[in-house]
Amino acid sequence: MNDDSESAVAAYEKGIGVFADALPVLPNEETRCMAFYMMGLDYWYLEQWQPAADSFLASIEADPQFRFAGAMHWLISECYEKLKAAGQVRSEDADPVIEWGYQTVFDQYPDDPIVEHAALRLGEINLARGLPVTACVYFNWFLDRAGVQDGRAGEVRRILEGKGIGGCR
């Protein structure tokens, strides 16, 4: 590891410690929410997926209306995707959490930029379940939002071709 990487790791670890020490004395849910969020980001950058997901969830529980709540639902899903891929969490435990995070983003945060990724992942999840019609609901939503000329339609095409399926429209 080079000096820059080592100092970044040390900074993230120090940040986690500072926030953890502060949590018991923070004056309100808003500041607790921010501390958990920052801890989650520190864990994320350290690729410590379970503590990151736990911190993001604690932040959401402290303040469900926090301005980054949509992003944190996405981050929780991403953490569980990484835990599952690494074999650290079983599919039957990870999959409901993954879907919950993406579905929450899709349902509750339609103006968050990450909602498009959530729609694509929900489409993929439903294709994997053998529910192509449900998958197409998410893909069509994405395509309607993406617009014809911006090139993002290729994302849906890539997913469908990978599954040996034609278009949804």
mmCIF file of N, CA and C in Angstrom, residues 72-161:
data_model
loop_
_atom_site.group_PDB
_atom_site.id
_atom_site.type_symbol
_atom_site.label_atom_id
_atom_site.label_comp_id
_atom_site.label_asym_id
_atom_site.label_seq_id
_atom_site.Cartn_x
_atom_site.Cartn_y
_atom_site.Cartn_z
ATOM 1 N N MET A 72 -29.029 6.241 0.654
ATOM 2 C CA MET A 72 -28.640 5.224 1.640
ATOM 3 C C MET A 72 -29.358 3.901 1.395
ATOM 4 N N HIS A 73 -30.603 3.938 0.946
ATOM 5 C CA HIS A 73 -31.277 2.686 0.589
ATOM 6 C C HIS A 73 -30.520 2.000 -0.553
ATOM 7 N N TRP A 74 -30.098 2.776 -1.532
ATOM 8 C CA TRP A 74 -29.306 2.226 -2.630
ATOM 9 C C TRP A 74 -27.985 1.673 -2.100
ATOM 10 N N LEU A 75 -27.326 2.414 -1.219
ATOM 11 C CA LEU A 75 -26.047 1.955 -0.676
ATOM 12 C C LEU A 75 -26.202 0.653 0.113
ATOM 13 N N ILE A 76 -27.290 0.520 0.858
ATOM 14 C CA ILE A 76 -27.538 -0.728 1.584
ATOM 15 C C ILE A 76 -27.674 -1.884 0.603
ATOM 16 N N SER A 77 -28.444 -1.672 -0.479
ATOM 17 C CA SER A 77 -28.581 -2.720 -1.502
ATOM 18 C C SER A 77 -27.229 -3.070 -2.100
ATOM 19 N N GLU A 78 -26.442 -2.060 -2.406
ATOM 20 C CA GLU A 78 -25.119 -2.298 -2.991
ATOM 21 C C GLU A 78 -24.217 -3.057 -2.018
ATOM 22 N N CYS A 79 -24.267 -2.704 -0.733
ATOM 23 C CA CYS A 79 -23.474 -3.434 0.268
ATOM 24 C C CYS A 79 -23.840 -4.917 0.257
ATOM 25 N N TYR A 80 -25.139 -5.198 0.241
ATOM 26 C CA TYR A 80 -25.572 -6.595 0.255
ATOM 27 C C TYR A 80 -25.262 -7.304 -1.055
ATOM 28 N N GLU A 81 -25.262 -6.576 -2.159
ATOM 29 C CA GLU A 81 -24.826 -7.182 -3.429
ATOM 30 C C GLU A 81 -23.365 -7.616 -3.306
ATOM 31 N N LYS A 82 -22.543 -6.766 -2.712
ATOM 32 C CA LYS A 82 -21.114 -7.072 -2.552
ATOM 33 C C LYS A 82 -20.893 -8.200 -1.544
ATOM 34 N N LEU A 83 -21.638 -8.195 -0.448
ATOM 35 C CA LEU A 83 -21.539 -9.272 0.537
ATOM 36 C C LEU A 83 -21.937 -10.612 -0.078
ATOM 37 N N LYS A 84 -23.001 -10.601 -0.862
ATOM 38 C CA LYS A 84 -23.470 -11.819 -1.527
ATOM 39 C C LYS A 84 -22.434 -12.315 -2.533
ATOM 40 N N ALA A 85 -21.908 -11.406 -3.347
ATOM 41 C CA ALA A 85 -20.910 -11.785 -4.354
ATOM 42 C C ALA A 85 -19.656 -12.366 -3.721
ATOM 43 N N ALA A 86 -19.308 -11.876 -2.531
ATOM 44 C CA ALA A 86 -18.111 -12.359 -1.828
ATOM 45 C C ALA A 86 -18.385 -13.627 -1.026
ATOM 46 N N GLY A 87 -19.643 -14.074 -1.018
ATOM 47 C CA GLY A 87 -19.990 -15.274 -0.265
ATOM 48 C C GLY A 87 -20.068 -15.046 1.235
ATOM 49 N N GLN A 88 -20.168 -13.795 1.656
ATOM 50 C CA GLN A 88 -20.223 -13.483 3.085
ATOM 51 C C GLN A 88 -21.646 -13.506 3.631
ATOM 52 N N VAL A 89 -22.624 -13.440 2.736
ATOM 53 C CA VAL A 89 -24.036 -13.506 3.109
ATOM 54 C C VAL A 89 -24.717 -14.435 2.109
ATOM 55 N N ARG A 90 -25.567 -15.301 2.606
ATOM 56 C CA ARG A 90 -26.287 -16.228 1.729
ATOM 57 C C ARG A 90 -27.303 -15.474 0.884
ATOM 58 N N SER A 91 -27.556 -15.977 -0.314
ATOM 59 C CA SER A 91 -28.521 -15.351 -1.218
ATOM 60 C C SER A 91 -29.876 -15.176 -0.567
ATOM 61 N N GLU A 92 -30.340 -16.201 0.138
ATOM 62 C CA GLU A 92 -31.666 -16.109 0.743
ATOM 63 C C GLU A 92 -31.741 -15.041 1.839
ATOM 64 N N ASP A 93 -30.596 -14.646 2.388
ATOM 65 C CA ASP A 93 -30.572 -13.559 3.361
ATOM 66 C C ASP A 93 -30.362 -12.206 2.676
ATOM 67 N N ALA A 94 -29.534 -12.181 1.650
ATOM 68 C CA ALA A 94 -29.197 -10.923 0.978
ATOM 69 C C ALA A 94 -30.295 -10.446 0.032
ATOM 70 N N ASP A 95 -30.895 -11.362 -0.714
ATOM 71 C CA ASP A 95 -31.824 -10.955 -1.769
ATOM 72 C C ASP A 95 -32.995 -10.107 -1.282
ATOM 73 N N PRO A 96 -33.639 -10.443 -0.154
ATOM 74 C CA PRO A 96 -34.728 -9.574 0.304
ATOM 75 C C PRO A 96 -34.261 -8.162 0.667
ATOM 76 N N VAL A 97 -33.071 -8.050 1.231
ATOM 77 C CA VAL A 97 -32.541 -6.733 1.598
ATOM 78 C C VAL A 97 -32.213 -5.942 0.331
ATOM 79 N N ILE A 98 -31.605 -6.605 -0.626
ATOM 80 C CA ILE A 98 -31.262 -5.961 -1.892
ATOM 81 C C ILE A 98 -32.522 -5.418 -2.563
ATOM 82 N N GLU A 99 -33.533 -6.264 -2.661
ATOM 83 C CA GLU A 99 -34.770 -5.827 -3.314
ATOM 84 C C GLU A 99 -35.452 -4.715 -2.515
ATOM 85 N N TRP A 100 -35.479 -4.843 -1.188
ATOM 86 C CA TRP A 100 -36.085 -3.814 -0.344
ATOM 87 C C TRP A 100 -35.456 -2.447 -0.602
ATOM 88 N N GLY A 101 -34.137 -2.402 -0.642
ATOM 89 C CA GLY A 101 -33.461 -1.119 -0.856
ATOM 90 C C GLY A 101 -33.807 -0.506 -2.190
ATOM 91 N N TYR A 102 -33.711 -1.309 -3.264
ATOM 92 C CA TYR A 102 -34.028 -0.783 -4.594
ATOM 93 C C TYR A 102 -35.498 -0.414 -4.720
ATOM 94 N N GLN A 103 -36.382 -1.249 -4.163
ATOM 95 C CA GLN A 103 -37.816 -0.963 -4.259
ATOM 96 C C GLN A 103 -38.168 0.305 -3.490
ATOM 97 N N THR A 104 -37.522 0.505 -2.344
ATOM 98 C CA THR A 104 -37.764 1.716 -1.568
ATOM 99 C C THR A 104 -37.324 2.950 -2.340
ATOM 100 N N VAL A 105 -36.163 2.878 -2.973
ATOM 101 C CA VAL A 105 -35.706 4.004 -3.799
ATOM 102 C C VAL A 105 -36.731 4.265 -4.899
ATOM 103 N N PHE A 106 -37.157 3.204 -5.573
ATOM 104 C CA PHE A 106 -38.086 3.348 -6.695
ATOM 105 C C PHE A 106 -39.418 3.945 -6.238
ATOM 106 N N ASP A 107 -39.946 3.467 -5.116
ATOM 107 C CA ASP A 107 -41.267 3.894 -4.650
ATOM 108 C C ASP A 107 -41.264 5.253 -3.941
ATOM 109 N N GLN A 108 -40.233 5.516 -3.146
ATOM 110 C CA GLN A 108 -40.270 6.685 -2.271
ATOM 111 C C GLN A 108 -39.383 7.849 -2.705
ATOM 112 N N TYR A 109 -38.460 7.604 -3.629
ATOM 113 C CA TYR A 109 -37.516 8.652 -4.014
ATOM 114 C C TYR A 109 -37.440 8.772 -5.549
ATOM 115 N N PRO A 110 -38.577 9.023 -6.198
ATOM 116 C CA PRO A 110 -38.594 9.031 -7.666
ATOM 117 C C PRO A 110 -37.767 10.145 -8.293
ATOM 118 N N ASP A 111 -37.407 11.173 -7.526
ATOM 119 C CA ASP A 111 -36.612 12.265 -8.079
ATOM 120 C C ASP A 111 -35.124 12.116 -7.805
ATOM 121 N N ASP A 112 -34.755 11.092 -7.050
ATOM 122 C CA ASP A 112 -33.342 10.856 -6.767
ATOM 123 C C ASP A 112 -32.681 10.299 -8.028
ATOM 124 N N PRO A 113 -31.527 10.799 -8.400
ATOM 125 C CA PRO A 113 -30.871 10.298 -9.619
ATOM 126 C C PRO A 113 -30.608 8.791 -9.602
ATOM 127 N N ILE A 114 -30.488 8.191 -8.441
ATOM 128 C CA ILE A 114 -30.178 6.762 -8.351
ATOM 129 C C ILE A 114 -31.388 5.893 -8.673
ATOM 130 N N VAL A 115 -32.569 6.491 -8.790
ATOM 131 C CA VAL A 115 -33.784 5.722 -9.053
ATOM 132 C C VAL A 115 -33.683 4.956 -10.379
ATOM 133 N N GLU A 116 -32.971 5.489 -11.340
ATOM 134 C CA GLU A 116 -32.837 4.795 -12.629
ATOM 135 C C GLU A 116 -32.071 3.486 -12.465
ATOM 136 N N HIS A 117 -31.013 3.522 -11.685
ATOM 137 C CA HIS A 117 -30.263 2.283 -11.411
ATOM 138 C C HIS A 117 -31.155 1.294 -10.668
ATOM 139 N N ALA A 118 -31.930 1.802 -9.711
ATOM 140 C CA ALA A 118 -32.844 0.933 -8.953
ATOM 141 C C ALA A 118 -33.839 0.259 -9.896
ATOM 142 N N ALA A 119 -34.370 1.009 -10.842
ATOM 143 C CA ALA A 119 -35.329 0.427 -11.792
ATOM 144 C C ALA A 119 -34.678 -0.673 -12.623
ATOM 145 N N LEU A 120 -33.460 -0.444 -13.087
ATOM 146 C CA LEU A 120 -32.764 -1.479 -13.862
ATOM 147 C C LEU A 120 -32.527 -2.727 -13.015
ATOM 148 N N ARG A 121 -32.077 -2.543 -11.784
ATOM 149 C CA ARG A 121 -31.822 -3.705 -10.923
ATOM 150 C C ARG A 121 -33.114 -4.444 -10.593
ATOM 151 N N LEU A 122 -34.216 -3.710 -10.367
ATOM 152 C CA LEU A 122 -35.498 -4.375 -10.113
ATOM 153 C C LEU A 122 -35.945 -5.157 -11.342
ATOM 154 N N GLY A 123 -35.691 -4.622 -12.517
ATOM 155 C CA GLY A 123 -35.979 -5.376 -13.739
ATOM 156 C C GLY A 123 -35.159 -6.652 -13.800
ATOM 157 N N GLU A 124 -33.879 -6.557 -13.505
ATOM 158 C CA GLU A 124 -33.015 -7.743 -13.512
ATOM 159 C C GLU A 124 -33.453 -8.765 -12.474
ATOM 160 N N ILE A 125 -33.789 -8.284 -11.293
ATOM 161 C CA ILE A 125 -34.236 -9.183 -10.215
ATOM 162 C C ILE A 125 -35.480 -9.945 -10.647
ATOM 163 N N ASN A 126 -36.423 -9.245 -11.259
ATOM 164 C CA ASN A 126 -37.659 -9.904 -11.684
ATOM 165 C C ASN A 126 -37.440 -10.834 -12.865
ATOM 166 N N LEU A 127 -36.511 -10.506 -13.758
ATOM 167 C CA LEU A 127 -36.167 -11.445 -14.825
ATOM 168 C C LEU A 127 -35.600 -12.729 -14.232
ATOM 169 N N ALA A 128 -34.721 -12.579 -13.253
ATOM 170 C CA ALA A 128 -34.111 -13.752 -12.619
ATOM 171 C C ALA A 128 -35.151 -14.613 -11.908
ATOM 172 N N ARG A 129 -36.216 -14.010 -11.452
ATOM 173 C CA ARG A 129 -37.311 -14.740 -10.802
ATOM 174 C C ARG A 129 -38.256 -15.398 -11.793
ATOM 175 N N GLY A 130 -38.052 -15.126 -13.066
ATOM 176 C CA GLY A 130 -38.961 -15.662 -14.071
ATOM 177 C C GLY A 130 -40.224 -14.831 -14.220
ATOM 178 N N LEU A 131 -40.116 -13.536 -13.925
ATOM 179 C CA LEU A 131 -41.261 -12.619 -14.031
ATOM 180 C C LEU A 131 -40.969 -11.540 -15.075
ATOM 181 N N PRO A 132 -40.959 -11.923 -16.359
ATOM 182 C CA PRO A 132 -40.572 -10.951 -17.390
ATOM 183 C C PRO A 132 -41.550 -9.789 -17.539
ATOM 184 N N VAL A 133 -42.823 -10.016 -17.298
ATOM 185 C CA VAL A 133 -43.778 -8.916 -17.429
ATOM 186 C C VAL A 133 -43.508 -7.862 -16.356
ATOM 187 N N THR A 134 -43.288 -8.299 -15.126
ATOM 188 C CA THR A 134 -42.960 -7.364 -14.051
ATOM 189 C C THR A 134 -41.645 -6.658 -14.356
ATOM 190 N N ALA A 135 -40.667 -7.401 -14.858
ATOM 191 C CA ALA A 135 -39.386 -6.806 -15.229
ATOM 192 C C ALA A 135 -39.585 -5.707 -16.264
ATOM 193 N N CYS A 136 -40.449 -5.967 -17.216
ATOM 194 C CA CYS A 136 -40.676 -4.985 -18.279
ATOM 195 C C CYS A 136 -41.321 -3.704 -17.767
ATOM 196 N N VAL A 137 -42.084 -3.789 -16.687
ATOM 197 C CA VAL A 137 -42.639 -2.573 -16.081
ATOM 198 C C VAL A 137 -41.488 -1.640 -15.688
ATOM 199 N N TYR A 138 -40.481 -2.190 -15.039
ATOM 200 C CA TYR A 138 -39.337 -1.379 -14.617
ATOM 201 C C TYR A 138 -38.505 -0.923 -15.809
ATOM 202 N N PHE A 139 -38.289 -1.803 -16.777
ATOM 203 C CA PHE A 139 -37.512 -1.419 -17.960
ATOM 204 C C PHE A 139 -38.232 -0.338 -18.755
ATOM 205 N N ASN A 140 -39.541 -0.469 -18.924
ATOM 206 C CA ASN A 140 -40.293 0.553 -19.660
ATOM 207 C C ASN A 140 -40.267 1.889 -18.918
ATOM 208 N N TRP A 141 -40.394 1.843 -17.590
ATOM 209 C CA TRP A 141 -40.298 3.065 -16.810
ATOM 210 C C TRP A 141 -38.950 3.732 -17.069
ATOM 211 N N PHE A 142 -37.893 2.938 -17.020
ATOM 212 C CA PHE A 142 -36.548 3.463 -17.264
ATOM 213 C C PHE A 142 -36.452 4.069 -18.665
ATOM 214 N N LEU A 143 -36.947 3.343 -19.659
ATOM 215 C CA LEU A 143 -36.864 3.836 -21.037
ATOM 216 C C LEU A 143 -37.678 5.113 -21.228
ATOM 217 N N ASP A 144 -38.847 5.187 -20.614
ATOM 218 C CA ASP A 144 -39.655 6.408 -20.715
ATOM 219 C C ASP A 144 -38.937 7.595 -20.083
ATOM 220 N N ARG A 145 -38.252 7.344 -19.012
ATOM 221 C CA ARG A 145 -37.530 8.418 -18.315
ATOM 222 C C ARG A 145 -36.242 8.781 -19.041
ATOM 223 N N ALA A 146 -35.589 7.784 -19.608
ATOM 224 C CA ALA A 146 -34.287 8.004 -20.234
ATOM 225 C C ALA A 146 -34.398 8.823 -21.514
ATOM 226 N N GLY A 147 -35.458 8.654 -22.246
ATOM 227 C CA GLY A 147 -35.570 9.341 -23.526
ATOM 228 C C GLY A 147 -34.909 8.530 -24.622
ATOM 229 N N VAL A 148 -35.309 8.789 -25.815
ATOM 230 C CA VAL A 148 -34.889 7.978 -26.953
ATOM 231 C C VAL A 148 -33.449 8.247 -27.365
ATOM 232 N N GLN A 149 -33.019 9.474 -27.277
ATOM 233 C CA GLN A 149 -31.745 9.860 -27.879
ATOM 234 C C GLN A 149 -30.535 9.850 -26.942
ATOM 235 N N ASP A 150 -30.709 9.536 -25.679
ATOM 236 C CA ASP A 150 -29.562 9.702 -24.783
ATOM 237 C C ASP A 150 -28.686 8.458 -24.639
ATOM 238 N N GLY A 151 -29.003 7.374 -25.302
ATOM 239 C CA GLY A 151 -28.130 6.210 -25.320
ATOM 240 C C GLY A 151 -28.324 5.226 -24.191
ATOM 241 N N ARG A 152 -29.139 5.553 -23.199
ATOM 242 C CA ARG A 152 -29.299 4.648 -22.068
ATOM 243 C C ARG A 152 -30.161 3.440 -22.394
ATOM 244 N N ALA A 153 -30.873 3.480 -23.507
ATOM 245 C CA ALA A 153 -31.677 2.317 -23.903
ATOM 246 C C ALA A 153 -30.786 1.090 -24.088
ATOM 247 N N GLY A 154 -29.527 1.316 -24.390
ATOM 248 C CA GLY A 154 -28.587 0.217 -24.540
ATOM 249 C C GLY A 154 -28.433 -0.603 -23.271
ATOM 250 N N GLU A 155 -28.646 0.009 -22.109
ATOM 251 C CA GLU A 155 -28.575 -0.727 -20.846
ATOM 252 C C GLU A 155 -29.640 -1.811 -20.789
ATOM 253 N N VAL A 156 -30.856 -1.463 -21.168
ATOM 254 C CA VAL A 156 -31.942 -2.444 -21.158
ATOM 255 C C VAL A 156 -31.680 -3.514 -22.204
ATOM 256 N N ARG A 157 -31.247 -3.110 -23.365
ATOM 257 C CA ARG A 157 -30.935 -4.070 -24.431
ATOM 258 C C ARG A 157 -29.872 -5.065 -23.960
ATOM 259 N N ARG A 158 -28.837 -4.566 -23.293
ATOM 260 C CA ARG A 158 -27.762 -5.436 -22.788
ATOM 261 C C ARG A 158 -28.319 -6.453 -21.796
ATOM 262 N N ILE A 159 -29.169 -6.012 -20.889
ATOM 263 C CA ILE A 159 -29.749 -6.911 -19.890
ATOM 264 C C ILE A 159 -30.604 -7.972 -20.563
ATOM 265 N N LEU A 160 -31.462 -7.549 -21.462
ATOM 266 C CA LEU A 160 -32.377 -8.492 -22.117
ATOM 267 C C LEU A 160 -31.636 -9.479 -23.013
ATOM 268 N N GLU A 161 -30.664 -8.996 -23.761
ATOM 269 C CA GLU A 161 -29.897 -9.899 -24.616
ATOM 270 C C GLU A 161 -29.115 -10.907 -23.793
#
